């Protein structure tokens, strides 16, 4: 019904027919299966934009790698783990897909990890945020690229505590991601001497947040931490403003806020909000150049998930180019050996627990007066070094690290 | 006190009851439209959520392109969307009159998917904010909670529309014709009443109610293509609990389900999206025709 597929323009039928692919590339084609939320709550933060980003990576290789054509297929997983797992299994079993990409929503990433483990395929996770993906839930071929809940906690969590926000109440999305984010932020808050007064779990997705926000207000906590994302965060922030919670003196900490959320809320509502980002289009010349090309294709500036999808697909193809093989173990070994060098990451390191370690940024949303126009939304407050954001490898509880 | 026994201070509880009533007002207006359509056309209108969303988008478009503000949109959006509904009834739904309910359900469900799909493609899923009118900015501190003026207005406007609709269908001559038209359309036609016109207008009115709820919702949630699909399933449950086609049932059940959901958000928040379906299951076991429905 909502499931649709699309072959990347980069892989022409001609290339498929005429490729004299090298013997090292299985089935004579490098095929990437991208699963994302195409129309739901997360379709603006990930969604069709991640397909464009993956296509941009493939275009850099001219559509072929190691003599074989690169094919991108994509499908809408509707944020449902069973749909994602079935599609991934079908792709792996019958359509020669070599790697799964994007995988927003933790439950989806975990379900696809199961399939990837059974089929020994690579999973390039960009959109899912939960830190368990490279801890207790890790698999040897699961590579977690863009960010995780620990990095978000270190960024936004510590910044808010430092400003005196030492008592917290969480409004948490009721699934694996919300729980992971709340846990990671609680650790940071408690380590800094702060207190967690309580939390309320809301169904995912939810449309009316007034009740949850009033419960948070009644807790008397100085900080209301939003452990949710996308449309849920937008509605929660709107409700906080409408019910005068911000004016009454409580701070709202959006623990995972994307550029597209700021765009949707408008600067009037979002100004002053602190957020931890893996990427911002206006960081340097490289990011501006890439983002401008992305904007021309989509009409929107990229989110971190979209830029991270580009980076992960590009690095995967780089490794195939370097080894001349698409064998899973060979490629993963090479991806770990090479530093991740592109507009998204400089000197990024892919660890044995699957974590790609790169710098993160603490940003603050500009006021309407500070902004020069659409998409000029953030000022970078601090660069968070990769090791600080993601923690040392010794901290990881991944059994196969 | 009872509230103290439950471990919640009374002010928290009062606040949640009021919020429940506000959400219930939306359920009431939406389920009322469904009840009108089902009662008179025998169509299970799965496009209702999409039409509610169109009402909100029409509000946005009227402001952005024609400079018509909230109050104008409150009148115009239901008329515009209602006209679209009338076209859909004349061109599509009419062809399914007299055959199995299932076909109407499938057609309207398909319409909803198409409309929502197109809007997601055009506008993205995050939606666009729409400011509440200047007269209703801010709010009042009730002691137990801060009530935004706009939310108060939503309850007043919804109840007014509900009472008007009930009066129109249950106490006026047009209402009598409409009800007679469902009982025995042939006989009514023999008396010289244009029954097809009546049913078309009834569908337009039901659709207009959905759009009216959409205008009310625009300043509260983001104006977003999926705003209806998140709500429509709950609203169907409300209609089933109230009794398919019962106008009073839709109003009373809409408000009370809002309150029940609001209380669940305090005592067991994770279950707040499920509780209405639990009530539905219990009602279906005990009274299959719904609380206000007449057993066939």
PDB file of C-alpha atoms in Angstrom, chain A residues 210-393:
ATOM      1  CA  UNK A 210      -1.135  19.624  27.087  1.00  0.00           C
ATOM      2  CA  UNK A 211      -1.847  16.958  29.697  1.00  0.00           C
ATOM      3  CA  UNK A 212       1.727  15.660  29.784  1.00  0.00           C
ATOM      4  CA  UNK A 213       3.190  19.165  29.920  1.00  0.00           C
ATOM      5  CA  UNK A 214       0.908  20.154  32.801  1.00  0.00           C
ATOM      6  CA  UNK A 215       2.001  17.054  34.709  1.00  0.00           C
ATOM      7  CA  UNK A 216       5.586  18.140  34.088  1.00  0.00           C
ATOM      8  CA  UNK A 217       4.725  21.621  35.326  1.00  0.00           C
ATOM      9  CA  UNK A 218       3.110  20.246  38.486  1.00  0.00           C
ATOM     10  CA  UNK A 219       6.327  18.361  39.298  1.00  0.00           C
ATOM     11  CA  UNK A 220       7.984  21.692  40.072  1.00  0.00           C
ATOM     12  CA  UNK A 221      11.175  20.647  38.288  1.00  0.00           C
ATOM     13  CA  UNK A 222      13.338  23.460  36.923  1.00  0.00           C
ATOM     14  CA  UNK A 223      13.845  21.653  33.638  1.00  0.00           C
ATOM     15  CA  UNK A 224      11.352  19.718  31.538  1.00  0.00           C
ATOM     16  CA  UNK A 225      13.355  17.333  29.361  1.00  0.00           C
ATOM     17  CA  UNK A 226      11.653  16.203  26.150  1.00  0.00           C
ATOM     18  CA  UNK A 227      12.884  12.672  25.436  1.00  0.00           C
ATOM     19  CA  UNK A 228      11.090  12.403  22.119  1.00  0.00           C
ATOM     20  CA  UNK A 229      11.585  13.583  18.541  1.00  0.00           C
ATOM     21  CA  UNK A 230      10.051  14.994  15.376  1.00  0.00           C
ATOM     22  CA  UNK A 231       6.356  15.872  15.495  1.00  0.00           C
ATOM     23  CA  UNK A 232       6.123  14.897  19.177  1.00  0.00           C
ATOM     24  CA  UNK A 233       8.786  17.426  20.180  1.00  0.00           C
ATOM     25  CA  UNK A 234       7.152  20.124  18.071  1.00  0.00           C
ATOM     26  CA  UNK A 235       3.753  19.597  19.702  1.00  0.00           C
ATOM     27  CA  UNK A 236       5.253  19.426  23.200  1.00  0.00           C
ATOM     28  CA  UNK A 237       7.102  22.728  22.739  1.00  0.00           C
ATOM     29  CA  UNK A 238       3.948  24.353  21.357  1.00  0.00           C
ATOM     30  CA  UNK A 239       1.896  23.153  24.324  1.00  0.00           C
ATOM     31  CA  UNK A 240       4.522  24.444  26.781  1.00  0.00           C
ATOM     32  CA  UNK A 241       4.297  27.865  25.228  1.00  0.00           C
ATOM     33  CA  UNK A 242       0.504  27.894  24.990  1.00  0.00           C
ATOM     34  CA  UNK A 243       0.006  26.932  28.636  1.00  0.00           C
ATOM     35  CA  UNK A 244       2.440  29.568  29.869  1.00  0.00           C
ATOM     36  CA  UNK A 245       4.907  26.987  31.252  1.00  0.00           C
ATOM     37  CA  UNK A 246       7.937  28.781  29.832  1.00  0.00           C
ATOM     38  CA  UNK A 247       6.708  32.189  31.015  1.00  0.00           C
ATOM     39  CA  UNK A 248       6.221  30.758  34.509  1.00  0.00           C
ATOM     40  CA  UNK A 249       9.947  30.083  34.673  1.00  0.00           C
ATOM     41  CA  UNK A 250      10.517  26.420  33.783  1.00  0.00           C
ATOM     42  CA  UNK A 251      13.069  25.579  31.098  1.00  0.00           C
ATOM     43  CA  UNK A 252      12.190  23.273  28.222  1.00  0.00           C
ATOM     44  CA  UNK A 253      15.113  21.099  27.098  1.00  0.00           C
ATOM     45  CA  UNK A 254      14.489  19.530  23.689  1.00  0.00           C
ATOM     46  CA  UNK A 255      16.866  16.568  23.902  1.00  0.00           C
ATOM     47  CA  UNK A 256      16.621  15.675  20.234  1.00  0.00           C
ATOM     48  CA  UNK A 257      15.690  18.603  18.010  1.00  0.00           C
ATOM     49  CA  UNK A 258      16.370  18.731  14.286  1.00  0.00           C
ATOM     50  CA  UNK A 259      16.755  21.646  11.921  1.00  0.00           C
ATOM     51  CA  UNK A 260      13.471  20.669  10.263  1.00  0.00           C
ATOM     52  CA  UNK A 261      11.718  20.944  13.657  1.00  0.00           C
ATOM     53  CA  UNK A 262      13.033  24.483  14.124  1.00  0.00           C
ATOM     54  CA  UNK A 263      11.856  25.279  10.602  1.00  0.00           C
ATOM     55  CA  UNK A 264       8.383  23.932  11.390  1.00  0.00           C
ATOM     56  CA  UNK A 265       8.083  25.701  14.754  1.00  0.00           C
ATOM     57  CA  UNK A 266       9.357  29.053  13.519  1.00  0.00           C
ATOM     58  CA  UNK A 267      12.016  31.097  15.309  1.00  0.00           C
ATOM     59  CA  UNK A 268       9.441  33.025  17.344  1.00  0.00           C
ATOM     60  CA  UNK A 269       8.586  29.831  19.252  1.00  0.00           C
ATOM     61  CA  UNK A 270      11.925  28.031  19.027  1.00  0.00           C
ATOM     62  CA  UNK A 271      14.378  30.844  19.826  1.00  0.00           C
ATOM     63  CA  UNK A 272      16.868  30.222  22.607  1.00  0.00           C
ATOM     64  CA  UNK A 273      16.355  26.445  22.513  1.00  0.00           C
ATOM     65  CA  UNK A 274      19.616  24.552  22.956  1.00  0.00           C
ATOM     66  CA  UNK A 275      20.175  21.498  20.830  1.00  0.00           C
ATOM     67  CA  UNK A 276      22.901  18.981  20.107  1.00  0.00           C
ATOM     68  CA  UNK A 277      23.503  18.418  16.422  1.00  0.00           C
ATOM     69  CA  UNK A 278      25.762  16.125  14.428  1.00  0.00           C
ATOM     70  CA  UNK A 279      25.695  18.491  11.489  1.00  0.00           C
ATOM     71  CA  UNK A 280      24.643  21.976  10.449  1.00  0.00           C
ATOM     72  CA  UNK A 281      24.669  23.186   6.867  1.00  0.00           C
ATOM     73  CA  UNK A 282      26.405  26.476   7.749  1.00  0.00           C
ATOM     74  CA  UNK A 283      29.492  25.038   9.507  1.00  0.00           C
ATOM     75  CA  UNK A 284      32.066  25.641   6.772  1.00  0.00           C
ATOM     76  CA  UNK A 285      32.526  25.968   2.999  1.00  0.00           C
ATOM     77  CA  UNK A 286      32.331  22.202   2.462  1.00  0.00           C
ATOM     78  CA  UNK A 287      29.048  21.789   4.331  1.00  0.00           C
ATOM     79  CA  UNK A 288      27.587  24.872   2.649  1.00  0.00           C
ATOM     80  CA  UNK A 289      28.515  23.572  -0.815  1.00  0.00           C
ATOM     81  CA  UNK A 290      27.052  20.100  -0.225  1.00  0.00           C
ATOM     82  CA  UNK A 291      23.931  21.457   1.471  1.00  0.00           C
ATOM     83  CA  UNK A 292      23.326  23.894  -1.357  1.00  0.00           C
ATOM     84  CA  UNK A 293      23.281  20.999  -3.825  1.00  0.00           C
ATOM     85  CA  UNK A 294      20.961  19.083  -1.478  1.00  0.00           C
ATOM     86  CA  UNK A 295      18.693  22.130  -1.242  1.00  0.00           C
ATOM     87  CA  UNK A 296      18.477  22.390  -5.027  1.00  0.00           C
ATOM     88  CA  UNK A 297      17.176  18.804  -5.174  1.00  0.00           C
ATOM     89  CA  UNK A 298      14.805  18.865  -2.202  1.00  0.00           C
ATOM     90  CA  UNK A 299      13.945  22.484  -1.426  1.00  0.00           C
ATOM     91  CA  UNK A 300      15.069  21.952   2.193  1.00  0.00           C
ATOM     92  CA  UNK A 301      18.350  22.194   4.054  1.00  0.00           C
ATOM     93  CA  UNK A 302      19.586  18.780   5.256  1.00  0.00           C
ATOM     94  CA  UNK A 303      19.180  17.418   8.773  1.00  0.00           C
ATOM     95  CA  UNK A 304      21.994  15.532  10.488  1.00  0.00           C
ATOM     96  CA  UNK A 305      20.308  12.212   9.653  1.00  0.00           C
ATOM     97  CA  UNK A 306      20.311  13.068   5.957  1.00  0.00           C
ATOM     98  CA  UNK A 307      23.941  14.254   5.940  1.00  0.00           C
ATOM     99  CA  UNK A 308      24.907  11.172   7.977  1.00  0.00           C
ATOM    100  CA  UNK A 309      23.219   8.874   5.460  1.00  0.00           C
ATOM    101  CA  UNK A 310      25.329  10.452   2.727  1.00  0.00           C
ATOM    102  CA  UNK A 311      28.487   9.969   4.777  1.00  0.00           C
ATOM    103  CA  UNK A 312      27.764   6.339   5.689  1.00  0.00           C
ATOM    104  CA  UNK A 313      26.873   5.290   2.136  1.00  0.00           C
ATOM    105  CA  UNK A 314      29.910   7.120   0.755  1.00  0.00           C
ATOM    106  CA  UNK A 315      32.278   5.485   3.240  1.00  0.00           C
ATOM    107  CA  UNK A 316      30.786   2.066   2.490  1.00  0.00           C
ATOM    108  CA  UNK A 317      31.363   2.581  -1.238  1.00  0.00           C
ATOM    109  CA  UNK A 318      34.905   3.892  -0.553  1.00  0.00           C
ATOM    110  CA  UNK A 319      35.712   0.637   1.200  1.00  0.00           C
ATOM    111  CA  UNK A 320      34.380  -1.404  -1.727  1.00  0.00           C
ATOM    112  CA  UNK A 321      36.441   0.724  -4.084  1.00  0.00           C
ATOM    113  CA  UNK A 322      39.571   0.170  -1.997  1.00  0.00           C
ATOM    114  CA  UNK A 323      39.159  -3.599  -1.629  1.00  0.00           C
ATOM    115  CA  UNK A 324      37.461  -4.361  -4.952  1.00  0.00           C
ATOM    116  CA  UNK A 325      35.071  -6.611  -3.037  1.00  0.00           C
ATOM    117  CA  UNK A 326      31.583  -6.376  -1.555  1.00  0.00           C
ATOM    118  CA  UNK A 327      32.154  -9.213   0.885  1.00  0.00           C
ATOM    119  CA  UNK A 328      30.688  -8.069   4.204  1.00  0.00           C
ATOM    120  CA  UNK A 329      33.632  -8.887   6.485  1.00  0.00           C
ATOM    121  CA  UNK A 330      36.219  -7.480   4.064  1.00  0.00           C
ATOM    122  CA  UNK A 331      34.279  -4.242   3.625  1.00  0.00           C
ATOM    123  CA  UNK A 332      33.616  -3.720   7.343  1.00  0.00           C
ATOM    124  CA  UNK A 333      37.310  -4.292   8.116  1.00  0.00           C
ATOM    125  CA  UNK A 334      38.292  -1.720   5.515  1.00  0.00           C
ATOM    126  CA  UNK A 335      35.682   0.789   6.741  1.00  0.00           C
ATOM    127  CA  UNK A 336      37.227   0.535  10.225  1.00  0.00           C
ATOM    128  CA  UNK A 337      40.744   0.928   8.874  1.00  0.00           C
ATOM    129  CA  UNK A 338      40.062   4.086   6.840  1.00  0.00           C
ATOM    130  CA  UNK A 339      39.288   7.365   8.637  1.00  0.00           C
ATOM    131  CA  UNK A 340      35.892   8.835   7.687  1.00  0.00           C
ATOM    132  CA  UNK A 341      36.778  11.891   5.620  1.00  0.00           C
ATOM    133  CA  UNK A 342      33.996  13.884   4.003  1.00  0.00           C
ATOM    134  CA  UNK A 343      32.001  17.024   4.543  1.00  0.00           C
ATOM    135  CA  UNK A 344      30.143  15.379   7.476  1.00  0.00           C
ATOM    136  CA  UNK A 345      33.146  14.091   9.393  1.00  0.00           C
ATOM    137  CA  UNK A 346      36.892  14.724   9.494  1.00  0.00           C
ATOM    138  CA  UNK A 347      39.049  11.990  10.925  1.00  0.00           C
ATOM    139  CA  UNK A 348      35.979  10.027  11.999  1.00  0.00           C
ATOM    140  CA  UNK A 349      36.796   6.620  13.484  1.00  0.00           C
ATOM    141  CA  UNK A 350      34.636   3.542  13.120  1.00  0.00           C
ATOM    142  CA  UNK A 351      35.123   1.480  16.269  1.00  0.00           C
ATOM    143  CA  UNK A 352      34.773  -2.272  16.744  1.00  0.00           C
ATOM    144  CA  UNK A 353      31.534  -1.799  18.706  1.00  0.00           C
ATOM    145  CA  UNK A 354      30.050  -0.238  15.547  1.00  0.00           C
ATOM    146  CA  UNK A 355      30.194   3.373  16.783  1.00  0.00           C
ATOM    147  CA  UNK A 356      31.406   6.001  14.313  1.00  0.00           C
ATOM    148  CA  UNK A 357      33.110   8.592  16.484  1.00  0.00           C
ATOM    149  CA  UNK A 358      33.120  12.161  15.221  1.00  0.00           C
ATOM    150  CA  UNK A 359      32.678  15.653  16.614  1.00  0.00           C
ATOM    151  CA  UNK A 360      29.230  16.855  17.674  1.00  0.00           C
ATOM    152  CA  UNK A 361      28.037  20.431  18.193  1.00  0.00           C
ATOM    153  CA  UNK A 362      26.036  22.216  20.858  1.00  0.00           C
ATOM    154  CA  UNK A 363      23.912  24.847  19.117  1.00  0.00           C
ATOM    155  CA  UNK A 364      21.414  27.488  20.128  1.00  0.00           C
ATOM    156  CA  UNK A 365      18.424  28.598  18.060  1.00  0.00           C
ATOM    157  CA  UNK A 366      18.772  32.210  16.905  1.00  0.00           C
ATOM    158  CA  UNK A 367      16.177  34.870  17.636  1.00  0.00           C
ATOM    159  CA  UNK A 368      14.212  36.226  14.652  1.00  0.00           C
ATOM    160  CA  UNK A 369      16.394  39.377  14.815  1.00  0.00           C
ATOM    161  CA  UNK A 370      19.640  37.384  14.606  1.00  0.00           C
ATOM    162  CA  UNK A 371      18.496  35.301  11.637  1.00  0.00           C
ATOM    163  CA  UNK A 372      19.162  36.572   8.144  1.00  0.00           C
ATOM    164  CA  UNK A 373      16.391  34.521   6.567  1.00  0.00           C
ATOM    165  CA  UNK A 374      14.996  31.004   6.040  1.00  0.00           C
ATOM    166  CA  UNK A 375      17.291  28.193   7.299  1.00  0.00           C
ATOM    167  CA  UNK A 376      19.637  30.619   9.090  1.00  0.00           C
ATOM    168  CA  UNK A 377      18.569  29.190  12.425  1.00  0.00           C
ATOM    169  CA  UNK A 378      21.500  28.056  14.563  1.00  0.00           C
ATOM    170  CA  UNK A 379      24.590  29.421  16.179  1.00  0.00           C
ATOM    171  CA  UNK A 380      27.181  26.887  17.251  1.00  0.00           C
ATOM    172  CA  UNK A 381      27.971  27.323  20.948  1.00  0.00           C
ATOM    173  CA  UNK A 382      30.583  24.611  21.353  1.00  0.00           C
ATOM    174  CA  UNK A 383      32.221  21.750  19.477  1.00  0.00           C
ATOM    175  CA  UNK A 384      31.993  18.532  21.474  1.00  0.00           C
ATOM    176  CA  UNK A 385      34.993  16.293  20.701  1.00  0.00           C
ATOM    177  CA  UNK A 386      34.016  12.802  19.518  1.00  0.00           C
ATOM    178  CA  UNK A 387      35.513  10.966  22.479  1.00  0.00           C
ATOM    179  CA  UNK A 388      33.633  13.168  24.953  1.00  0.00           C
ATOM    180  CA  UNK A 389      30.355  12.833  23.080  1.00  0.00           C
ATOM    181  CA  UNK A 390      30.369   9.078  22.559  1.00  0.00           C
ATOM    182  CA  UNK A 391      32.592   7.962  25.463  1.00  0.00           C
ATOM    183  CA  UNK A 392      35.612   5.689  25.240  1.00  0.00           C
ATOM    184  CA  UNK A 393      35.392   2.196  23.739  1.00  0.00           C
TER     185      UNK A 393
END
